[in-house]
Coordinates of C-alpha atoms and ligand atoms in Angstrom, one line a residue:
X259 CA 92.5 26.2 0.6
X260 CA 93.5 23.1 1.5
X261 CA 96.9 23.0 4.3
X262 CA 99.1 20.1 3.5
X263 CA 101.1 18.3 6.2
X264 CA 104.1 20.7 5.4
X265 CA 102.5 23.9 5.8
X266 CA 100.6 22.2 8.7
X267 CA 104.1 21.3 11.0
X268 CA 105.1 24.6 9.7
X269 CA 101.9 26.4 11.6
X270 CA 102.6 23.7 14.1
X271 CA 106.1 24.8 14.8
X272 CA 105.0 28.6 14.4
X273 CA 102.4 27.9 17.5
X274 CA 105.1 26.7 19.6
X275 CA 107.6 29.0 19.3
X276 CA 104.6 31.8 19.4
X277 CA 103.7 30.5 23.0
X278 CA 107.9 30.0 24.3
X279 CA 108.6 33.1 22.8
X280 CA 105.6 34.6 25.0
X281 CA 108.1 33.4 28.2
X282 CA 107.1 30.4 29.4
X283 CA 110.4 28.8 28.1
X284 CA 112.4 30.7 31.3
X285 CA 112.4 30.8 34.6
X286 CA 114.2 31.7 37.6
X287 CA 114.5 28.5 38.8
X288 CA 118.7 28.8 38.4
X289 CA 118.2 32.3 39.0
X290 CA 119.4 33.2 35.5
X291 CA 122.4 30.4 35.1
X292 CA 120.7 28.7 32.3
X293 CA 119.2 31.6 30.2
X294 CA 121.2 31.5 26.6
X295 CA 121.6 33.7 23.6
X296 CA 122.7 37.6 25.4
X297 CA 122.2 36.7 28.8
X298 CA 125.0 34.0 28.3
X299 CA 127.0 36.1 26.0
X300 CA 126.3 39.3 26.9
X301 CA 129.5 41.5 28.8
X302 CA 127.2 44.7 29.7
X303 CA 124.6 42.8 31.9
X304 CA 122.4 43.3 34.9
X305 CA 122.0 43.1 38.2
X306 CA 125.8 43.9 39.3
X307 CA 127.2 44.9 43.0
X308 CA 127.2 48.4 43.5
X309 CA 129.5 50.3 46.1
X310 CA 130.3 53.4 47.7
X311 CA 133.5 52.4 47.7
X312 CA 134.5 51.2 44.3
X313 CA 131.8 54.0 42.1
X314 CA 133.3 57.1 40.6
X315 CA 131.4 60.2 42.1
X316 CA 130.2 62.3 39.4
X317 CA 128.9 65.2 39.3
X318 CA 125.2 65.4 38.0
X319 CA 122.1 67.1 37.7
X320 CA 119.6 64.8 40.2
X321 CA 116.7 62.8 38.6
X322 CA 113.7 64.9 38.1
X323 CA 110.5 62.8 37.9
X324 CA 107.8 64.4 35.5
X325 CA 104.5 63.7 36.4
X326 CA 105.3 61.7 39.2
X327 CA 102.8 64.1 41.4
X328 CA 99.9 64.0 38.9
X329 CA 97.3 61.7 39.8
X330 CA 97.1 58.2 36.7
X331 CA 94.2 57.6 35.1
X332 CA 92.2 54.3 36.0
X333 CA 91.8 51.5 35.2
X334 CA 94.9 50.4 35.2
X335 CA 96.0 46.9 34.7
X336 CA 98.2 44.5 37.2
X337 CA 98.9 40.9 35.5
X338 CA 100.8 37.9 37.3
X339 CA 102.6 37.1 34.1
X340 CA 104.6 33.7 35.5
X341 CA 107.5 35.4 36.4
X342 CA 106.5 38.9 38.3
X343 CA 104.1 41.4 38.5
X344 CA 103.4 44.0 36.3
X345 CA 101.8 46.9 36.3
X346 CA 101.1 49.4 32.7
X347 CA 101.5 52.6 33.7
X348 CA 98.8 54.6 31.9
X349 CA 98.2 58.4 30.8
X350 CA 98.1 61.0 33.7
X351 CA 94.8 62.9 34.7
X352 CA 96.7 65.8 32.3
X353 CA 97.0 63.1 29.7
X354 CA 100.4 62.8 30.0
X355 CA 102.8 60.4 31.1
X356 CA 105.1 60.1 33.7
X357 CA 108.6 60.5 32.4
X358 CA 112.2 61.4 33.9
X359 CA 115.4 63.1 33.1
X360 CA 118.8 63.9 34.8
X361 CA 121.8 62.0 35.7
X362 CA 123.4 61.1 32.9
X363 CA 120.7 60.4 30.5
X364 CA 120.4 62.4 27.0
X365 CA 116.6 63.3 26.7
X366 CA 113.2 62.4 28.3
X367 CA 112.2 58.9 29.4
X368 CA 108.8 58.2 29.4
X369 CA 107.4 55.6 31.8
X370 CA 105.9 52.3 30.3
X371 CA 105.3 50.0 32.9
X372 CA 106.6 48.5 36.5
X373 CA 107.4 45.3 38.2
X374 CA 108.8 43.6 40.9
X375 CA 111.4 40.9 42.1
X376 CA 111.3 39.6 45.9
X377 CA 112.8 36.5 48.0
X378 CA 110.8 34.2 49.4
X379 CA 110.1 34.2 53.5
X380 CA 113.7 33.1 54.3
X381 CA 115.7 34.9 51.6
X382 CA 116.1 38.4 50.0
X383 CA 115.0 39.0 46.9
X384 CA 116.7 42.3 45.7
X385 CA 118.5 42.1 42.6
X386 CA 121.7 44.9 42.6
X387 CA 123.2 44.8 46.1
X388 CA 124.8 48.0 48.2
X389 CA 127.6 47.9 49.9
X390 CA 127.2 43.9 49.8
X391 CA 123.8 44.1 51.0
X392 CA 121.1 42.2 49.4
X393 CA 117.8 43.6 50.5
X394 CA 114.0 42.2 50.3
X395 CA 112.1 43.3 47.2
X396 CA 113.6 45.5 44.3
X397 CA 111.0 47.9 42.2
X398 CA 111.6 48.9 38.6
X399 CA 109.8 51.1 36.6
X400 CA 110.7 50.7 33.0
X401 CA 110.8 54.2 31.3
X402 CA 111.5 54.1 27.3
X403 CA 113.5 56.8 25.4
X404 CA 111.1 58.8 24.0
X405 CA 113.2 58.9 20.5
X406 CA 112.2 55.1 19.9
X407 CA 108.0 54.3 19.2
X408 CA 107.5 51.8 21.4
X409 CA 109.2 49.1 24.1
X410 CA 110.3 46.4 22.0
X411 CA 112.5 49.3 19.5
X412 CA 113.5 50.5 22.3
X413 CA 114.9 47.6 23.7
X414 CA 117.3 47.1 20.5
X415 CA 118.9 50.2 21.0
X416 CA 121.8 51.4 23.2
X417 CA 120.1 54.0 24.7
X418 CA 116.9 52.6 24.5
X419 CA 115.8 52.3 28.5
X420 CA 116.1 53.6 31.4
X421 CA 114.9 51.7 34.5
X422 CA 114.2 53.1 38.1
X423 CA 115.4 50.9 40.9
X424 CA 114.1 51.3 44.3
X425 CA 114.9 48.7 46.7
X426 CA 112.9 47.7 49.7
X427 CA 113.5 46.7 53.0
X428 CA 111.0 44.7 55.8
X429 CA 110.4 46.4 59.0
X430 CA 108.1 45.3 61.6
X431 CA 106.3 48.7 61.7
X432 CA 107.4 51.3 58.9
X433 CA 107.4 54.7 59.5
X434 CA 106.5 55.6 56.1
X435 CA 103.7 54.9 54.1
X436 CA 103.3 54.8 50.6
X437 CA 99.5 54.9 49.2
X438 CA 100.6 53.7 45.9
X439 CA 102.2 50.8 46.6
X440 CA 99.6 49.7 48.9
X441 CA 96.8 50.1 46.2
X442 CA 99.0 47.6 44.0
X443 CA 100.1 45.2 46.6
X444 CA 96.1 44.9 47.6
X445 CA 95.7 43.6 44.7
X446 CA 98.4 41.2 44.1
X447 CA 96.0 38.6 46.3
X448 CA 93.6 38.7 43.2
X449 CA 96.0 37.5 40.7
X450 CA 97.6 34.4 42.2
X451 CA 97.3 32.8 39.1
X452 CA 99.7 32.7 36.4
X453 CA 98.3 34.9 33.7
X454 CA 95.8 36.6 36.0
X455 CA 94.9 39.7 35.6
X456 CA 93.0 42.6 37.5
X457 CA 92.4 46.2 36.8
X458 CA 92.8 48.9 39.7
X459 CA 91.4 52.3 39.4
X460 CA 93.2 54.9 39.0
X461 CA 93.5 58.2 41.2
X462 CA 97.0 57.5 42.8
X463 CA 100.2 59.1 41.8
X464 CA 104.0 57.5 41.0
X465 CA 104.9 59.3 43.4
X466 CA 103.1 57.4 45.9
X467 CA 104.9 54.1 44.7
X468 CA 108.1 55.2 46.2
X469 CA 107.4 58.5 48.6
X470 CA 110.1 60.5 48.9
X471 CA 113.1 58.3 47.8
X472 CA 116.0 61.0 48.1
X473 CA 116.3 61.8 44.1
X474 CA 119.7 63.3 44.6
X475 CA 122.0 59.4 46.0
X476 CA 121.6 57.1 43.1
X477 CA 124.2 54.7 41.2
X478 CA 124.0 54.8 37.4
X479 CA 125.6 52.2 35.0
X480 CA 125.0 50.8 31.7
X481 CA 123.8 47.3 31.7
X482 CA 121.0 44.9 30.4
X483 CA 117.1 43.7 31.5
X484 CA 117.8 41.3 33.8
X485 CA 115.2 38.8 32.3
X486 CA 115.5 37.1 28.3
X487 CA 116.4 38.1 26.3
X488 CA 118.5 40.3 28.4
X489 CA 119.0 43.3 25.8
X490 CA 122.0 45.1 26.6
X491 CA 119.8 48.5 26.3
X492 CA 119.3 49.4 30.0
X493 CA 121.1 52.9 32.0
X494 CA 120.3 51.5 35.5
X495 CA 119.5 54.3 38.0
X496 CA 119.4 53.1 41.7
X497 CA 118.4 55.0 44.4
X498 CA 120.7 54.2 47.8
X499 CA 117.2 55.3 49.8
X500 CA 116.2 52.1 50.8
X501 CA 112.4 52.4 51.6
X502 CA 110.6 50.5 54.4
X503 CA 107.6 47.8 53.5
X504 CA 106.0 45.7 55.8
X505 CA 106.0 42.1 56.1
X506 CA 102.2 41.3 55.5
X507 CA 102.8 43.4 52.0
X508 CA 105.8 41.4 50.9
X509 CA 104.1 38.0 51.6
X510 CA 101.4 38.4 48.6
X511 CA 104.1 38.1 47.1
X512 CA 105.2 34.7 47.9
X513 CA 101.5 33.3 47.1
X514 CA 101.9 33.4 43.6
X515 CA 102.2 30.9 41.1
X516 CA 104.4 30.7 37.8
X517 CA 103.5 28.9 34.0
X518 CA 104.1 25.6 36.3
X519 CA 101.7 26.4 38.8
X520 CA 105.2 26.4 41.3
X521 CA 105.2 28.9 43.6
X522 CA 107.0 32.2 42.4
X523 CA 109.0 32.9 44.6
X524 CA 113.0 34.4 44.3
X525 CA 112.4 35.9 41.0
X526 CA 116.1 37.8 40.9
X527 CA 118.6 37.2 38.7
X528 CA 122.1 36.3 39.9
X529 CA 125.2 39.1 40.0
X530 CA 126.8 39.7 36.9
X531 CA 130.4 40.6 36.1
X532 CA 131.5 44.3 35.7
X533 CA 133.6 43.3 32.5
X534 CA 135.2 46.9 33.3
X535 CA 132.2 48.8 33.1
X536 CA 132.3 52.5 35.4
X537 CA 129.7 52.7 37.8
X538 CA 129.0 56.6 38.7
X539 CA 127.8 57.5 41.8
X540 CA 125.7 61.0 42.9
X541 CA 125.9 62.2 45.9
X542 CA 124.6 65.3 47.8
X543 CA 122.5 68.3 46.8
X544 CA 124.4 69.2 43.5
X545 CA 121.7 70.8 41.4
Ligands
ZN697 ZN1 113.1 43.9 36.7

C-alpha cells in the first residue's frame, strides 16, 4: 500500500508523541513548576510537609510487609530512565511477590517496582519533609492494588497505589548496613547513561533495601505520583525512621545523566498544597 503525505504526517505526528509520551518531554529542571495537565490542576498532590504536630494520630494496625524476608529472584533489571532509577521488582524465590497491608489501606498491595530521588552534593534531595526537615535521598517502592491488572489501570483509579517512602540520611560512618541497597547502588555506576540498563542477580531480599525501618511510625495521606502525569491515585505511607547511607553511595547518584545528557541531579518535586487533605499519623506499638 502506498502511504500518502496525510497518513505519512499522521505516522509522523504518531512517532513524536510516541517518544514525548515515553517522558522525555519533562524534567525536573523547575522541580515540577512547569508540568501541566493534573500536576497543574490537580488538589490531591504529592510530595507535601508532613508533621508531628499538625497530623491526626490514628489508631492503626502497623504495615506488615509480605515477602519482604524472602530472597527475589535474579536477574533483575536497574534502568537509568532520564529522570531516576528504577528498579522491577521481580517474583520471590516462593514465586511470589512482595506485597503489603495495614494502616489504612483496604486489601493487599503487591510490589511492582522502586526508584529513587536525591539532591545533588550541596542540596537535599528528599521529596516529603518531617518536621520541616528535608533529608538526602527519598526511596519509593511502588506497590499496585492487587484488584487492578496492571500499573497503568491502576494508576486511573483512587485506590489504585500505594507507595513506600523511606527517607535517607548521609552519615560519615553508618551504623547500619543494608545488603540490598548496596547491591543496587553498585550498580548505579553501570548505567550512567540515560536509558542504560543493567541486570543484577538476584538472591537479596526487600527487606535488605530498608533494614529494619520501625513499621509501626509512619504518616499516611492521600495524594498523587509526584512525576507526569501526576495521577491523583497514590496513599502515601512514610516511615519517620530515617535510615543512614553513606556518602560514597549517594554520590552515584549525582553521576548520572538525563534525555539531555545534563547531569541528573535534584530529581524531587517541589511541596504541594494540603488543599485540606487529613494527614494521619501512627505511632507506637498498637497492633
Ligand atoms: Zn518517586
Amino acid at each position: 500500500m502506498q502511504l500518502n503525505v496525510f497518513h505519512k504526517l499522521l505516522l509522523f505526528l504518531l512517532l513524536v508523541y510516541q517518544h514525548t509520551s515515553n517522558g522525555a518531554d519533562w524534567n525536573h529542571k523547575t522541580n515540577g513548576r512547569s508540568w501541566k495537565g493534573k500536576c497543574a490542576s490537580g488538589e490531591k498532590q504529592s510530595p507535601i510537609l508532613l508533621s508531628a504536630e499538625k497530623a491526626r494520630i490514628l489508631l492503626m494496625p502497623r504495615i506488615v510487609f509480605g515477602n519482604y524476608h524472602v530472597k527475589l529472584r535474579g536477574p533483575i533489571s536497574i534502568t537509568n530512565n532520564g529522570h531516576t532509577v528504577q528498579m522491577d521488582i521481580p517474583e520471590t524465590s516462593n514465586g511470589r511477590k512482595p506485597y503489603i497491608v495495614g494502616g489504612t489501606l483496604k486489601g493487599r498491595y503487591v510490589a511492582d517496582g522502586l526508584h529513587f530521588h536525591w539532591g545533588s552534593p550541596d542540596s537535599r534531595g528528599s521529596e516529603h519533609l518531617i518536621n520541616k526537615q528535608k533529608f538526602d535521598v527519598e526511596l519509593h517502592i511502588v506497590h499496585r492494588n492487587i484488584k487492578y491488572i496492571d500499573i497503568n489501570k491502576a494508576a486511573a483509579k483512587k485506590d489504585g497505589l500505594a507507595v513506600v517512602a523511606v527517607l535517607f540520611k548521609i552519615v560519615e560512618e553508618p551504623k547500619r548496613i543494608f545488603p540490598g541497597l548496596n547491591r543496587v547502588m553498585n550498580a548505579v555506576a553501570k548505567i550512567q547513561k540515560d536509558e542504560a540498563k543493567t541486570t543484577i542477580p538476584g538472591g537479596f531480599t526487600l527487606d535488605q533495601m530498608i533494614g529494619n525501618v520501625n513499621p509501626h511510625d509512619f504518616f499516611t495521606y492521600r495524594g498523587s505520583l509526584t512525576t507526569p502525569l501526576c495521577q491523583e491515585a497514590v496513599t502515601w505511607i512514610v516511615f519517620s525512621d530515617v535510615l543512614p547511607v553513606s556518602h560514597s553511595s549517594v554520590s552515584k547518584f549525582w553521576k548520572l545523566r538525563d534525555h539531555e545528557d545534563r547531569i541528573l541531579i535534584n530529581n524531587f518535586r517541589k511541596v504541594q498544597h494540603l488543599n485540606g487533605r487529613h494527614i494521619f499519623h501512627r505511632v507506637g506499638k498498637f497492633v
